[in-house]
């Protein structure tokens, strides 16, 4: 079922394995456009946004995954094609269970699989000094008026930069 935007927060726990994908949280919080579909048992969900398609939760839900395949084939991807957006990315948790189920989701979509590595770091507790000439990209940097290109970075961020 497709969730109404006022109910998007119901999907938050489902995407715990995808917390590094900020787009998911942007859609859930209503900051960027997107749609959320949730299985009847509330254990599996899909987010469709301008940044990509995101799957999360319990992959052992073949009926929901077949429904999402149909939605992708008959509605979401034809609209992307009509808008001349031929590239798309489908993200899913890195697990053998999800990997085994992707044939159901991608059936007859002629997708090309590509590898991706995700690294996460907790730099909040890092006391090591930065090397000379290296500065953090933070609010202080973005507020500076003497930096060339800051306006372009801000524009990218405001236009849903991942």
PDB file of C-alpha atoms in Angstrom:
ATOM      1  CA  UNK A   1       0.000   0.000   0.000  1.00  0.00           C
ATOM      2  CA  UNK A   2       1.147   3.544  -0.651  1.00  0.00           C
ATOM      3  CA  UNK A   3       1.427   5.628   2.474  1.00  0.00           C
ATOM      4  CA  UNK A   4       0.020   9.116   2.712  1.00  0.00           C
ATOM      5  CA  UNK A   5       2.712  11.681   3.440  1.00  0.00           C
ATOM      6  CA  UNK A   6       1.374  12.264   6.951  1.00  0.00           C
ATOM      7  CA  UNK A   7       2.147   8.581   7.681  1.00  0.00           C
ATOM      8  CA  UNK A   8       5.661   8.438   6.197  1.00  0.00           C
ATOM      9  CA  UNK A   9       7.276   8.239   9.640  1.00  0.00           C
ATOM     10  CA  UNK A  10       5.817   4.724   9.981  1.00  0.00           C
ATOM     11  CA  UNK A  11       8.547   3.587   7.580  1.00  0.00           C
ATOM     12  CA  UNK A  12      11.456   5.031   9.568  1.00  0.00           C
ATOM     13  CA  UNK A  13      12.296   1.860  11.538  1.00  0.00           C
ATOM     14  CA  UNK A  14      12.153  -0.267   8.390  1.00  0.00           C
ATOM     15  CA  UNK A  15      15.115   1.612   6.919  1.00  0.00           C
ATOM     16  CA  UNK A  16      17.520   1.278   9.864  1.00  0.00           C
ATOM     17  CA  UNK A  17      19.891  -0.761   7.678  1.00  0.00           C
ATOM     18  CA  UNK A  18      19.948   2.116   5.170  1.00  0.00           C
ATOM     19  CA  UNK A  19      20.597   4.987   7.564  1.00  0.00           C
ATOM     20  CA  UNK A  20      23.465   6.252   5.420  1.00  0.00           C
ATOM     21  CA  UNK A  21      21.009   7.104   2.619  1.00  0.00           C
ATOM     22  CA  UNK A  22      19.949  10.609   3.592  1.00  0.00           C
ATOM     23  CA  UNK A  23      17.394  10.724   0.792  1.00  0.00           C
ATOM     24  CA  UNK A  24      15.232   8.186   2.627  1.00  0.00           C
ATOM     25  CA  UNK A  25      15.101  10.422   5.681  1.00  0.00           C
ATOM     26  CA  UNK A  26      14.467  13.455   3.484  1.00  0.00           C
ATOM     27  CA  UNK A  27      11.401  11.810   1.946  1.00  0.00           C
ATOM     28  CA  UNK A  28      10.136  10.518   5.302  1.00  0.00           C
ATOM     29  CA  UNK A  29      10.437  13.989   6.835  1.00  0.00           C
ATOM     30  CA  UNK A  30       8.867  15.686   3.814  1.00  0.00           C
ATOM     31  CA  UNK A  31      12.011  17.612   2.879  1.00  0.00           C
ATOM     32  CA  UNK A  32      12.296  16.156  -0.621  1.00  0.00           C
ATOM     33  CA  UNK A  33       9.652  14.719  -2.950  1.00  0.00           C
ATOM     34  CA  UNK A  34       9.035  11.003  -2.976  1.00  0.00           C
ATOM     35  CA  UNK A  35       6.593   8.191  -2.385  1.00  0.00           C
ATOM     36  CA  UNK A  36       6.643   5.400   0.182  1.00  0.00           C
ATOM     37  CA  UNK A  37       5.080   1.970  -0.209  1.00  0.00           C
ATOM     38  CA  UNK A  38       4.762  -0.407   2.733  1.00  0.00           C
ATOM     39  CA  UNK A  39       3.824  -4.071   2.909  1.00  0.00           C
ATOM     40  CA  UNK A  40       0.581  -4.928   4.698  1.00  0.00           C
ATOM     41  CA  UNK A  41       2.585  -6.486   7.547  1.00  0.00           C
ATOM     42  CA  UNK A  42       4.621  -3.239   7.885  1.00  0.00           C
ATOM     43  CA  UNK A  43       7.861  -5.224   7.700  1.00  0.00           C
ATOM     44  CA  UNK A  44       9.062  -4.206   4.216  1.00  0.00           C
ATOM     45  CA  UNK A  45       8.953  -0.904   2.375  1.00  0.00           C
ATOM     46  CA  UNK A  46      10.099   0.925  -0.737  1.00  0.00           C
ATOM     47  CA  UNK A  47      10.902   4.627  -1.138  1.00  0.00           C
ATOM     48  CA  UNK A  48      10.777   6.093  -4.637  1.00  0.00           C
ATOM     49  CA  UNK A  49      12.403   9.499  -4.986  1.00  0.00           C
ATOM     50  CA  UNK A  50      14.245  11.671  -7.437  1.00  0.00           C
ATOM     51  CA  UNK A  51      17.507  10.227  -6.094  1.00  0.00           C
ATOM     52  CA  UNK A  52      16.615   6.556  -6.544  1.00  0.00           C
ATOM     53  CA  UNK A  53      14.578   3.602  -5.378  1.00  0.00           C
ATOM     54  CA  UNK A  54      15.266   2.311  -1.858  1.00  0.00           C
ATOM     55  CA  UNK A  55      14.189  -1.034  -0.414  1.00  0.00           C
ATOM     56  CA  UNK A  56      14.298  -1.873   3.256  1.00  0.00           C
ATOM     57  CA  UNK A  57      13.070  -4.142   5.998  1.00  0.00           C
ATOM     58  CA  UNK A  58      12.384  -7.846   5.757  1.00  0.00           C
ATOM     59  CA  UNK A  59      13.265  -9.237   2.308  1.00  0.00           C
ATOM     60  CA  UNK A  60      11.235 -12.409   2.950  1.00  0.00           C
ATOM     61  CA  UNK A  61       8.071 -10.896   1.469  1.00  0.00           C
ATOM     62  CA  UNK A  62       7.749 -12.162  -2.098  1.00  0.00           C
ATOM     63  CA  UNK A  63       4.211 -10.850  -2.604  1.00  0.00           C
ATOM     64  CA  UNK A  64       5.230  -7.277  -1.743  1.00  0.00           C
ATOM     65  CA  UNK A  65       8.395  -7.543  -3.855  1.00  0.00           C
ATOM     66  CA  UNK A  66       6.346  -8.742  -6.859  1.00  0.00           C
ATOM     67  CA  UNK A  67       3.946  -5.819  -6.329  1.00  0.00           C
ATOM     68  CA  UNK A  68       6.896  -3.405  -6.277  1.00  0.00           C
ATOM     69  CA  UNK A  69       8.235  -4.971  -9.480  1.00  0.00           C
ATOM     70  CA  UNK A  70       4.872  -4.359 -11.127  1.00  0.00           C
ATOM     71  CA  UNK A  71       4.790  -0.779  -9.845  1.00  0.00           C
ATOM     72  CA  UNK A  72       8.302  -0.143 -11.161  1.00  0.00           C
ATOM     73  CA  UNK A  73       7.558  -1.723 -14.559  1.00  0.00           C
ATOM     74  CA  UNK A  74       4.149  -0.192 -15.167  1.00  0.00           C
ATOM     75  CA  UNK A  75       4.238   3.181 -13.423  1.00  0.00           C
ATOM     76  CA  UNK A  76       7.494   4.482 -11.979  1.00  0.00           C
ATOM     77  CA  UNK A  77       9.973   3.595 -14.732  1.00  0.00           C
ATOM     78  CA  UNK A  78       7.648   4.535 -17.635  1.00  0.00           C
ATOM     79  CA  UNK A  79       7.259   7.974 -16.030  1.00  0.00           C
ATOM     80  CA  UNK A  80      11.036   8.293 -15.676  1.00  0.00           C
ATOM     81  CA  UNK A  81      11.388   7.289 -19.332  1.00  0.00           C
ATOM     82  CA  UNK A  82       8.758   9.844 -20.402  1.00  0.00           C
ATOM     83  CA  UNK A  83      10.688  12.517 -18.484  1.00  0.00           C
ATOM     84  CA  UNK A  84      13.926  11.442 -20.277  1.00  0.00           C
ATOM     85  CA  UNK A  85      15.423  10.137 -17.034  1.00  0.00           C
ATOM     86  CA  UNK A  86      16.884   6.896 -18.278  1.00  0.00           C
ATOM     87  CA  UNK A  87      19.290   6.281 -15.405  1.00  0.00           C
ATOM     88  CA  UNK A  88      18.054   5.099 -12.043  1.00  0.00           C
ATOM     89  CA  UNK A  89      19.528   3.343  -9.057  1.00  0.00           C
ATOM     90  CA  UNK A  90      17.884   0.758  -6.819  1.00  0.00           C
ATOM     91  CA  UNK A  91      19.439   0.551  -3.354  1.00  0.00           C
ATOM     92  CA  UNK A  92      18.881  -2.295  -0.901  1.00  0.00           C
ATOM     93  CA  UNK A  93      20.547  -3.452   2.332  1.00  0.00           C
ATOM     94  CA  UNK A  94      23.793  -5.315   1.828  1.00  0.00           C
ATOM     95  CA  UNK A  95      22.818  -8.809   2.862  1.00  0.00           C
ATOM     96  CA  UNK A  96      22.658 -12.220   1.198  1.00  0.00           C
ATOM     97  CA  UNK A  97      18.899 -12.337   1.917  1.00  0.00           C
ATOM     98  CA  UNK A  98      18.234  -9.116  -0.017  1.00  0.00           C
ATOM     99  CA  UNK A  99      20.663 -10.129  -2.756  1.00  0.00           C
ATOM    100  CA  UNK A 100      18.703 -13.360  -3.293  1.00  0.00           C
ATOM    101  CA  UNK A 101      15.406 -11.460  -3.593  1.00  0.00           C
ATOM    102  CA  UNK A 102      16.513  -8.851  -6.118  1.00  0.00           C
ATOM    103  CA  UNK A 103      15.596 -11.141  -9.016  1.00  0.00           C
ATOM    104  CA  UNK A 104      11.957 -10.744  -7.952  1.00  0.00           C
ATOM    105  CA  UNK A 105      12.140  -6.951  -7.696  1.00  0.00           C
ATOM    106  CA  UNK A 106      14.037  -6.495 -10.969  1.00  0.00           C
ATOM    107  CA  UNK A 107      12.273  -9.155 -13.084  1.00  0.00           C
ATOM    108  CA  UNK A 108      11.942  -7.997 -16.719  1.00  0.00           C
ATOM    109  CA  UNK A 109      13.480  -4.590 -15.965  1.00  0.00           C
ATOM    110  CA  UNK A 110      16.747  -5.302 -17.789  1.00  0.00           C
ATOM    111  CA  UNK A 111      18.818  -3.695 -15.094  1.00  0.00           C
ATOM    112  CA  UNK A 112      22.584  -3.647 -15.034  1.00  0.00           C
ATOM    113  CA  UNK A 113      24.035  -4.578 -11.669  1.00  0.00           C
ATOM    114  CA  UNK A 114      26.769  -2.364 -10.326  1.00  0.00           C
ATOM    115  CA  UNK A 115      28.799  -2.786  -7.178  1.00  0.00           C
ATOM    116  CA  UNK A 116      28.896  -0.095  -4.532  1.00  0.00           C
ATOM    117  CA  UNK A 117      30.812   0.262  -1.321  1.00  0.00           C
ATOM    118  CA  UNK A 118      29.557   2.293   1.594  1.00  0.00           C
ATOM    119  CA  UNK A 119      31.777   3.486   4.392  1.00  0.00           C
ATOM    120  CA  UNK A 120      30.539   5.209   7.501  1.00  0.00           C
ATOM    121  CA  UNK A 121      32.543   7.076  10.039  1.00  0.00           C
ATOM    122  CA  UNK A 122      31.769   8.737  13.315  1.00  0.00           C
ATOM    123  CA  UNK A 123      33.904  11.836  13.110  1.00  0.00           C
ATOM    124  CA  UNK A 124      32.163  13.540  16.002  1.00  0.00           C
ATOM    125  CA  UNK A 125      34.663  12.154  18.473  1.00  0.00           C
ATOM    126  CA  UNK A 126      37.768  12.573  16.349  1.00  0.00           C
ATOM    127  CA  UNK A 127      40.368  14.705  18.046  1.00  0.00           C
ATOM    128  CA  UNK A 128      43.031  14.346  15.372  1.00  0.00           C
ATOM    129  CA  UNK A 129      43.938  17.664  13.757  1.00  0.00           C
ATOM    130  CA  UNK A 130      43.355  18.084  10.050  1.00  0.00           C
ATOM    131  CA  UNK A 131      46.310  18.398   7.716  1.00  0.00           C
ATOM    132  CA  UNK A 132      47.403  21.853   6.625  1.00  0.00           C
ATOM    133  CA  UNK A 133      45.034  23.288   4.059  1.00  0.00           C
ATOM    134  CA  UNK A 134      42.232  20.811   4.853  1.00  0.00           C
ATOM    135  CA  UNK A 135      39.124  22.305   6.403  1.00  0.00           C
ATOM    136  CA  UNK A 136      35.818  20.661   7.318  1.00  0.00           C
ATOM    137  CA  UNK A 137      32.782  21.268   5.143  1.00  0.00           C
ATOM    138  CA  UNK A 138      30.407  22.624   7.757  1.00  0.00           C
ATOM    139  CA  UNK A 139      28.142  25.587   8.471  1.00  0.00           C
ATOM    140  CA  UNK A 140      31.126  27.854   9.081  1.00  0.00           C
ATOM    141  CA  UNK A 141      32.544  27.091   5.654  1.00  0.00           C
ATOM    142  CA  UNK A 142      29.207  27.481   3.902  1.00  0.00           C
ATOM    143  CA  UNK A 143      28.655  30.846   5.593  1.00  0.00           C
ATOM    144  CA  UNK A 144      31.982  32.257   4.385  1.00  0.00           C
ATOM    145  CA  UNK A 145      31.759  34.872   1.665  1.00  0.00           C
ATOM    146  CA  UNK A 146      35.395  34.661   0.594  1.00  0.00           C
ATOM    147  CA  UNK A 147      35.185  31.099  -0.798  1.00  0.00           C
ATOM    148  CA  UNK A 148      34.758  30.681  -4.532  1.00  0.00           C
ATOM    149  CA  UNK A 149      32.071  28.144  -5.397  1.00  0.00           C
ATOM    150  CA  UNK A 150      30.200  28.123  -2.081  1.00  0.00           C
ATOM    151  CA  UNK A 151      27.072  29.423  -3.836  1.00  0.00           C
ATOM    152  CA  UNK A 152      27.231  26.463  -6.228  1.00  0.00           C
ATOM    153  CA  UNK A 153      27.553  24.006  -3.318  1.00  0.00           C
ATOM    154  CA  UNK A 154      24.592  25.608  -1.537  1.00  0.00           C
ATOM    155  CA  UNK A 155      22.539  25.409  -4.725  1.00  0.00           C
ATOM    156  CA  UNK A 156      23.373  21.712  -5.109  1.00  0.00           C
ATOM    157  CA  UNK A 157      22.357  21.053  -1.511  1.00  0.00           C
ATOM    158  CA  UNK A 158      19.095  22.937  -1.885  1.00  0.00           C
ATOM    159  CA  UNK A 159      18.377  20.975  -5.081  1.00  0.00           C
ATOM    160  CA  UNK A 160      18.438  17.675  -3.176  1.00  0.00           C
ATOM    161  CA  UNK A 161      22.123  16.890  -3.436  1.00  0.00           C
ATOM    162  CA  UNK A 162      22.517  13.392  -1.953  1.00  0.00           C
TER     163      UNK A 162
END
